[in-house]
Amino acid sequence: MAHILLRHRDVENIHKLDVYRANGGYEGLKKALTEMTPAEVIDVVRASGLRGRGGAGFPTGIKWGFIPKDAEEVYILINTDESETGTFKDRELSEKNPHQVIEGAIIAAYAVGAKRIYNYFRGEFMDAGYAMEEAVQECYANGLLGENILGTDFSCDFVCHYGAGAYICGEETALIKSLEGERGQPWSKPPFPAIEGLYSKPTVVNNTETMANVPQILVNGAEWYTSMGTEKSTGPKIVCMSGHVENPGNYEVIMGTTYRELIEMAGGMRDGKAFKALLPSGGSGPVITADALDAPLTYEGLDAHNSVMGSASVIVMDETTDMVWAAQKMIHFFHHESCGKCTPCREGTFWMEKVLHRLMNGQGTEKDIETLNSVAAQMKGRTLCALGEFAINPVLSTIRLFPEEYKAKVKNSQSEDWEKALATQ
Amino acid sequence: MSDLVKLIIDGVEVEVPKGTLIVDAAKQIGNDIPVFCYHPKLEPVGMCRMCLVEVGFPMRDRATGEFVLDENGKPKLNFGRGLQTACTTPVGEGIEVRTTTEPVKDAQSSVLEFLLSSHPLDCPICDKGGECPLQNLTMQHGHGTTRMVYSDKLHLNKHVPLGELIYLDQERCIQCARCIRFQEEVVDDPVIRFHNRGRRTEIVTMSDPGFNSYWSGNTTDICPVGALTTADFRFGARPWEMKPAASLCTHCPVGCNTTFSTRREAKSGGKHVIKRVMPRQNEWVNELWMCDKGRFGHHYAADSAARLKRPLIRKNGELVEVSWSEALDFAAGKLQQYGTAVAGLSGDRLSNEDLFQFQKLFRKGLKSHNIDLAARRLAGGDVVAKVGLSSGSNLKELGKGDAIIVVASDLHEEAPVWWLRVKQAAERGAALIVLNVRSTRLDKYASHVRHYAPGQAVDAVRQLVNFAKVEGDSNGDALSAAAETAANANNLVIFYGSEGVDYEETAVIAQHLANLLLMKNGDGHAGRPNNGLIPVWPHNNTQGAWDMGVHPAFGPGYAALETPGLNAAAIYEGAANGEIKALFVMGADPVGDGLMADRGQLEFLAVQELFLTETAQLADVVLPAQSWAEREGTFTSGERRVQRYYPAVLPIGDNKADWQILAEIGERVGLGKPAFAASLIFNEVAKAVTQYKGMDYRTLAQVVKQWPDVGGEDGYYAGNAQKNRAGLGQVWASAAESGDAVAYDVAETAVHVNDGLALIRTAALYTPGTLISQSDVLADRLAQPTISLNAQDAAQMELAEGDLIDVNVAGDTIAALVHINNTPAGLMLLSGVPYVAGTAVAQIGQEIKD
Ligand SMILES: Cc1cc2nc3c(=O)[nH]c(=O)nc-3n(C[C@H](O)[C@H](O)[C@H](O)COP(=O)(O)O)c2cc1C
Ligand code: SF4
Ligand code: SF4
Ligand code: SF4
Ligand code: FES
């Protein structure tokens, strides 16, 4: 099957403007600018059922529709912070097929009346950023960015910005603060970016992959798009396969593909070992076990298994994996990345890491498992942004699905000595 | 009525203005939703998550936009959005808030458990213990125990100086950012910030010196835990041991309401000691704030070893201790001995009762009008009586459509809380017009700035007023645009001060500005609330001194005298040439201030003082007075608010209140039995000063409910110092309020032309002086004598940054450091030295090499 998003795998040098154009590039933009009103563009995107690929899956057309029609200054932000554990799709898109993202963003800008696009890269994404900047230069040189794009009245600029490398700066409001030169911390919504975003102006924040979907929706129409996938999850999706599979990497599939099929695409389990569990959404989503492998990759496909597709960064774990160890790794990440703004996440991630660390070192007690569970429960629904919500998932789900592994940690410990030590403190 | 919104909180219906936050709406019906990061004077951030509540939002039909109704015909509520932070969620029509349900209680105890997980729990040695919101809310909503294993706790530094005034205990900090937000949003000194992220987040200072702000102490008040403490108070006392005594700051004309927290302590020999000063809420004056000068600059009063303790009389050339009766008999006898060759000079930090009694002693007892302020700086009290800021005003109400003019004053250095309130008004949209010879910290917020040439302040003001007279004649000049803005403003408030202008010039400036206020443009400005003139007096009760008639030409209440007495200048001259034979100086040090060289030809000199000043050292009799901390009285602020203060500590030595000493001398010169209470003298004041009619100590002590409501269990602050139970004071009405003010026919004044480099003394909040130099905590912040000029002028004079040079000012030679900045060409600014009037010609001496 030919790729829709990862077209660079089919067409050599598509990162170059002439190659991209020779393969139908910027036709979507041309159509939007010359044949459609902004409202019509939004309608097509809405009809396509395209949902945000950054994880939350918010319908893109509806998001664009929130921008006040009379706003004087509107911004488009492309979110290329991509810091979720096991996620590396936006990087490939930016490095190898940057024009498709740029084109999508210009179309978005036209649809909402923005005159400036910012692309926010995580600090480490130098290669991706440079590739994108080169493509942007080509656009400026060829009338695709700047004044009077494609000879129309529409003008728009494109700026690449590099963060300092913080997971939280992928959260849209933290991203905005960081872009403004402030401390990268989320704010409590409302106000939503669509009303008060960058520099307090209405702002659309979209994931890189979301943008990459837009040009072909314009060219081929909403129906073409909805013909792929399921009713609520349309179109193609890039899945980042990593962990204990033979061939880790990005795979473009149609929504609805099962997790079992995904593992097969990635060459099956490493060294023929048995499958144990997988994290469907990097560290942010609850783990799932073999009983969920036939679930479809859709926004709602894992509902029955208490998990989520998220950004589709699938980390596969085989039978050799110590699940407490895995939970500890994830919590270490969240503790390290918690911005510290709100109490439950700042304190809870710190606390959970301490307890897991003790468990891993054979110093845990039965009570610690209870504590872990309830600390996580106490964070739920009380944090300022979703990072704190994500952080509890690997812990709660591994305790739920692998309780015996936690108990084993306690048994191994010199727990009695430990309790004695506690009592004498 | 569409601006009001009805909602239900725990079954109680409440109606509040649109935009009100749920937390504030609840508070209005006595429902204290617990908070930490929220503070009503700061923008809400929703960080701490303590205020989570259940909110049901009425459901609307997507198609029609109408409410979806339930079987009872009431709008259906959607509680499905989860817990909401009451501090960031505004009220909405028909919403229902639940603050006591299980999910809410669970959230509250969870957040508290989190906050306490690494908290050191050193309440038994914590400065906040006893008035700590974290303690109180834990008692109300928290767990009794912790599940955090001790060794898992995070341990951090407990004594981190953020500069030498404020210390941070990193373990106690709950990262609520109130301190940071206060510095950023309220006072625009963003000198402290969060560093690092997650659990590693810490507060750091980014300035040199650390925490470089005149407002730093306020962060210790609003910090909801004992993480921030002042060097002055930390480890000094436990909050519950201290008694609050309502007082007033004595450092500037703002008149900030304060509370002394005092206790008796063994280490001070069982004496009552002032442990700290905190702002006392007065939303018309200082709201919840005060500057660091007021907070740290009180030690001269009760703690100074230099205080006089007993009356002294010169015997055989030496000042020796005597009894009160001997001292008073002596003073009374001498004052009567020289007929009309007697005069009195007073300071303007004394209370209204003292000042009233002072003029009474001279006018009624000694039959002399030869009284004046020892150091006259700013004229126009009589003008202020006509067009001063109207009663019923509150600077907090100024905003869009209003204008504020500030002439010849650096409010940030002279009256910090006024600077703050003017800045905030400008941020709310008021036009700010600044006229000065140089840039000050107000310029940043100003819509119109005019830097006039040295010596041309009067001319600039006159031009401004003239431009305003000619309507619509905006000729492109910045000043004319400013005039038009001022003339057309809904409300107009004008401050004027004494930077670079002398006494006579300020008199003219005041009259010009009065005319601007009286100009009939629509209703005219003078006389309406939120309009009028505010003098930036040099001291805290200069206004009271004018009101009481400590003036050679006015009696109490600005009653003009037919035959005025001698003014200060004439009195100094008379002392030198023998025309004045007996001089009584109260609360002033003319010799130390360089106003009087020596005793001159005086035959008798009496000094009533706190300290053995240079003048007192030359006196025949020295009468030791009580500081304001030891007694009660009233001061009148620059906004003409008459305010009471109360005794905080017992008197030092045998000292008496100034009014009492004066009354006892008065008895000896035939004024009858002395009054025995300050309140009785105030009753006399209220009779003699017509403007004070109807005031007495009870009316001045009245309070009304203020918003925000502080000092309860609410968590903004849990102690008893901020709450105002002792009085909000009363503002006396200007003549314009009853239509009794007419425009001045202002005399033309010659335009000052300056040859060569001009020199102007500028104010610095921490200018060393008898009073603040006695606060050890401020020692490192005292302003050094500094001369500022621009690079070209410096180059021409071969001066470089940091040079130490001699400057001759008014006959004195001062060694000053050279500082090169954006001072206008042809001008030198001298700061860190006592007041110098007007615009002088600079005389620079040799560079001092060591
Ligand atoms: C902690 C956190 C990290 C996030 N990181 C990313 C990210 O790296 N890239 C991204 O596109 N969205 C990220 N998001 C989601 C964004 O907030 C936002 O929803 C998204 O960029 C919207 O774009 P979309 O609608 O196209 O998905 C993150 C959200 C959270 C809470
Ligand atoms: S949930 Fe975590 S990352 Fe999000 S605001 Fe709170 S502390 Fe910061
Ligand atoms: S020092 Fe106090 S006010 Fe500042 S963040 Fe910490 S707890 Fe809050
Ligand atoms: S602003 Fe003035 S009155 Fe208020 S504390 Fe400071 S010096 Fe005192
Ligand atoms: S989150 Fe509302 S008070 Fe802190």
mmCIF file of C-alpha atoms and ligand atoms in Angstrom, chain B residues 249 251-252 254-256 290-291 293-294 415-417, ligand 4:
data_model
loop_
_atom_site.group_PDB
_atom_site.id
_atom_site.type_symbol
_atom_site.label_atom_id
_atom_site.label_comp_id
_atom_site.label_asym_id
_atom_site.label_seq_id
_atom_site.Cartn_x
_atom_site.Cartn_y
_atom_site.Cartn_z
ATOM 1 C CA CYS B 249 3.692 54.234 59.830
ATOM 2 C CA HIS B 251 7.790 57.590 57.536
ATOM 3 C CA CYS B 252 5.782 59.217 54.805
ATOM 4 C CA VAL B 254 0.689 57.862 52.892
ATOM 5 C CA GLY B 255 -0.109 56.941 56.478
ATOM 6 C CA CYS B 256 -0.077 53.178 56.111
ATOM 7 C CA MET B 290 3.365 48.442 53.297
ATOM 8 C CA CYS B 291 6.870 49.208 52.177
ATOM 9 C CA LYS B 293 10.905 51.210 55.270
ATOM 10 C CA GLY B 294 7.774 51.164 57.343
ATOM 11 C CA ALA B 415 5.747 57.621 49.245
ATOM 12 C CA PRO B 416 6.003 54.042 48.005
ATOM 13 C CA VAL B 417 2.397 52.988 48.545
HETATM 14 S S1 SF4 C 4 4.527 53.826 52.084
HETATM 15 FE FE1 SF4 C 4 5.001 55.419 53.537
HETATM 16 S S2 SF4 C 4 3.535 55.182 55.187
HETATM 17 FE FE2 SF4 C 4 3.509 53.293 53.996
HETATM 18 S S3 SF4 C 4 4.966 51.934 55.020
HETATM 19 FE FE3 SF4 C 4 6.100 53.016 53.423
HETATM 20 S S4 SF4 C 4 6.971 54.806 54.419
HETATM 21 FE FE4 SF4 C 4 5.345 54.004 55.734
#
